[in-house]
Short mmCIF file of C-alpha atoms in Angstrom, two decimals:
data_model
loop_
_atom_site.label_atom_id
_atom_site.label_comp_id
_atom_site.label_asym_id
_atom_site.label_seq_id
_atom_site.Cartn_x
_atom_site.Cartn_y
_atom_site.Cartn_z
CA UNK A 1 0.00 0.00 0.00
CA UNK A 2 1.33 3.41 -0.92
CA UNK A 3 0.10 6.84 -1.79
CA UNK A 4 -0.19 8.18 -5.30
CA UNK A 5 2.27 10.76 -6.63
CA UNK A 6 -0.40 13.49 -6.39
CA UNK A 7 -1.42 12.64 -2.81
CA UNK A 8 0.03 14.23 0.31
CA UNK A 9 0.48 12.57 3.67
CA UNK A 10 -0.69 14.13 6.98
CA UNK A 11 -0.82 17.92 6.78
CA UNK A 12 1.09 18.37 10.04
CA UNK A 13 4.21 16.83 8.47
CA UNK A 14 4.29 19.54 5.78
CA UNK A 15 3.28 22.26 8.21
CA UNK A 16 6.10 21.41 10.62
CA UNK A 17 8.69 21.30 7.83
CA UNK A 18 7.46 24.56 6.30
CA UNK A 19 6.79 26.54 9.46
CA UNK A 20 9.43 25.56 12.00
CA UNK A 21 11.90 28.35 12.69
CA UNK A 22 15.58 27.74 11.98
CA UNK A 23 16.43 26.64 15.54
CA UNK A 24 13.55 24.15 15.71
CA UNK A 25 14.28 22.82 12.23
CA UNK A 26 17.91 22.23 13.17
CA UNK A 27 17.00 20.61 16.49
CA UNK A 28 14.58 18.24 14.73
CA UNK A 29 16.84 17.66 11.70
CA UNK A 30 14.10 18.78 9.32
CA UNK A 31 14.71 18.76 5.58
CA UNK A 32 12.60 19.01 2.46
CA UNK A 33 9.68 16.57 2.16
CA UNK A 34 11.44 14.58 -0.57
CA UNK A 35 14.12 13.61 1.99
CA UNK A 36 11.59 11.67 4.07
CA UNK A 37 10.49 8.24 2.82
CA UNK A 38 6.94 8.68 4.18
CA UNK A 39 6.51 11.80 2.05
CA UNK A 40 8.80 11.29 -0.95
CA UNK A 41 6.60 8.93 -2.95
CA UNK A 42 3.66 11.34 -2.83
CA UNK A 43 3.30 15.04 -3.47
CA UNK A 44 6.17 16.96 -1.88
CA UNK A 45 4.95 20.46 -2.65
CA UNK A 46 3.74 22.88 0.01
CA UNK A 47 0.51 24.81 0.02
CA UNK A 48 1.50 28.49 -0.11
CA UNK A 49 -0.74 31.52 -0.47
CA UNK A 50 -0.07 34.01 -3.25
CA UNK A 51 2.51 36.55 -2.18
CA UNK A 52 4.01 34.27 0.48
CA UNK A 53 6.10 32.07 -1.83
CA UNK A 54 9.33 32.88 0.02
CA UNK A 55 8.01 32.12 3.51
CA UNK A 56 9.21 28.51 3.41
CA UNK A 57 13.01 28.32 3.78
CA UNK A 58 14.61 27.26 0.50
CA UNK A 59 16.54 24.39 2.12
CA UNK A 60 13.20 22.79 3.03
CA UNK A 61 11.63 23.06 -0.42
CA UNK A 62 11.52 19.88 -2.53
CA UNK A 63 12.76 19.58 -6.10
CA UNK A 64 9.13 19.18 -7.28
CA UNK A 65 8.14 22.35 -5.45
CA UNK A 66 11.06 24.26 -6.97
CA UNK A 67 10.18 22.94 -10.43
CA UNK A 68 6.38 23.20 -10.32
CA UNK A 69 5.79 25.86 -7.70
CA UNK A 70 3.56 25.64 -4.65
CA UNK A 71 0.13 24.09 -4.41
CA UNK A 72 -2.69 26.62 -4.34
CA UNK A 73 -5.74 26.53 -2.11
CA UNK A 74 -7.65 29.54 -0.88
CA UNK A 75 -7.65 28.26 2.71
CA UNK A 76 -4.38 26.38 3.10
CA UNK A 77 -0.85 27.63 3.66
CA UNK A 78 1.53 25.16 5.33
CA UNK A 79 3.81 27.84 6.79
CA UNK A 80 0.99 29.92 8.27
CA UNK A 81 -0.99 26.85 9.32
CA UNK A 82 1.95 25.64 11.42
CA UNK A 83 1.98 28.94 13.28
CA UNK A 84 -1.79 28.69 13.80
CA UNK A 85 -1.39 25.16 15.21
CA UNK A 86 1.41 26.36 17.50
CA UNK A 87 -0.72 29.24 18.76
CA UNK A 88 -3.75 26.98 19.25
CA UNK A 89 -1.70 24.47 21.24
CA UNK A 90 -0.58 27.34 23.46
CA UNK A 91 -4.17 28.54 23.81
CA UNK A 92 -5.26 25.16 25.19
CA UNK A 93 -2.51 25.28 27.78
CA UNK A 94 0.47 23.49 26.27
CA UNK A 95 3.72 25.09 27.35
CA UNK A 96 6.58 25.74 24.95
CA UNK A 97 8.21 22.57 26.33
CA UNK A 98 5.01 20.57 25.72
CA UNK A 99 4.79 21.85 22.15
CA UNK A 100 8.42 20.92 21.57
CA UNK A 101 7.56 17.39 22.69
CA UNK A 102 4.69 17.28 20.19
CA UNK A 103 6.91 18.52 17.35
CA UNK A 104 9.70 16.12 18.32
CA UNK A 105 7.25 13.22 18.16
CA UNK A 106 6.02 14.29 14.73
CA UNK A 107 9.58 14.65 13.45
CA UNK A 108 10.49 11.28 14.99
CA UNK A 109 7.76 9.62 12.93
CA UNK A 110 9.25 11.15 9.77
CA UNK A 111 12.76 10.03 10.73
CA UNK A 112 11.63 6.50 11.67
CA UNK A 113 10.49 6.06 8.09
CA UNK A 114 14.05 6.67 6.93
CA UNK A 115 15.63 3.95 9.07
CA UNK A 116 16.84 0.96 7.11
CA UNK A 117 18.32 -2.34 8.25
CA UNK A 118 21.00 -4.61 6.89
CA UNK A 119 22.51 -7.97 7.77
CA UNK A 120 24.82 -7.89 10.75
CA UNK A 121 28.06 -9.59 9.67
CA UNK A 122 29.03 -10.15 13.32
CA UNK A 123 25.82 -12.05 14.10
CA UNK A 124 25.89 -15.66 12.91
CA UNK A 125 22.26 -16.28 13.87
CA UNK A 126 20.76 -14.18 11.07
CA UNK A 127 20.45 -10.93 12.98
CA UNK A 128 20.36 -7.49 11.48
CA UNK A 129 21.49 -4.02 12.43
CA UNK A 130 20.51 -0.49 11.63
CA UNK A 131 22.26 0.61 8.44
CA UNK A 132 24.95 3.26 8.98
CA UNK A 133 23.15 5.49 6.44
CA UNK A 134 20.32 5.77 8.99
CA UNK A 135 22.50 7.49 11.61
CA UNK A 136 21.08 10.97 10.96
CA UNK A 137 17.54 9.67 11.43
CA UNK A 138 18.50 8.38 14.87
CA UNK A 139 20.03 11.71 15.95
CA UNK A 140 16.70 13.23 16.95
#
């Protein structure tokens, strides 16, 4: 089971990637949607309102987004929607620390999708190990 090329995954994934400030993005090791396996096979473009095309940091914009531009919807804007979610979480009583925990969990789901396994040459019982290429995904 997989998503079609035109289908996006959960909106919060795109909102977090688009809207996180530089410090949060670095802390959570966020990258463009096409760098995450759970997003890469579907649509990796962001929803962006007209006039706000530069709001998403360029290092978090996918190749498809750069080539085809943002998705348009009169009500959706991933960058702004992240800030609305953040404000709403604060309004219901979540502290900054609580919100960081929420965002860390969301980012962890994205990073878990990038973890791959390989045979462990030191295990003669058929065991496996996390592939070295997955190290960055484990850093969060």
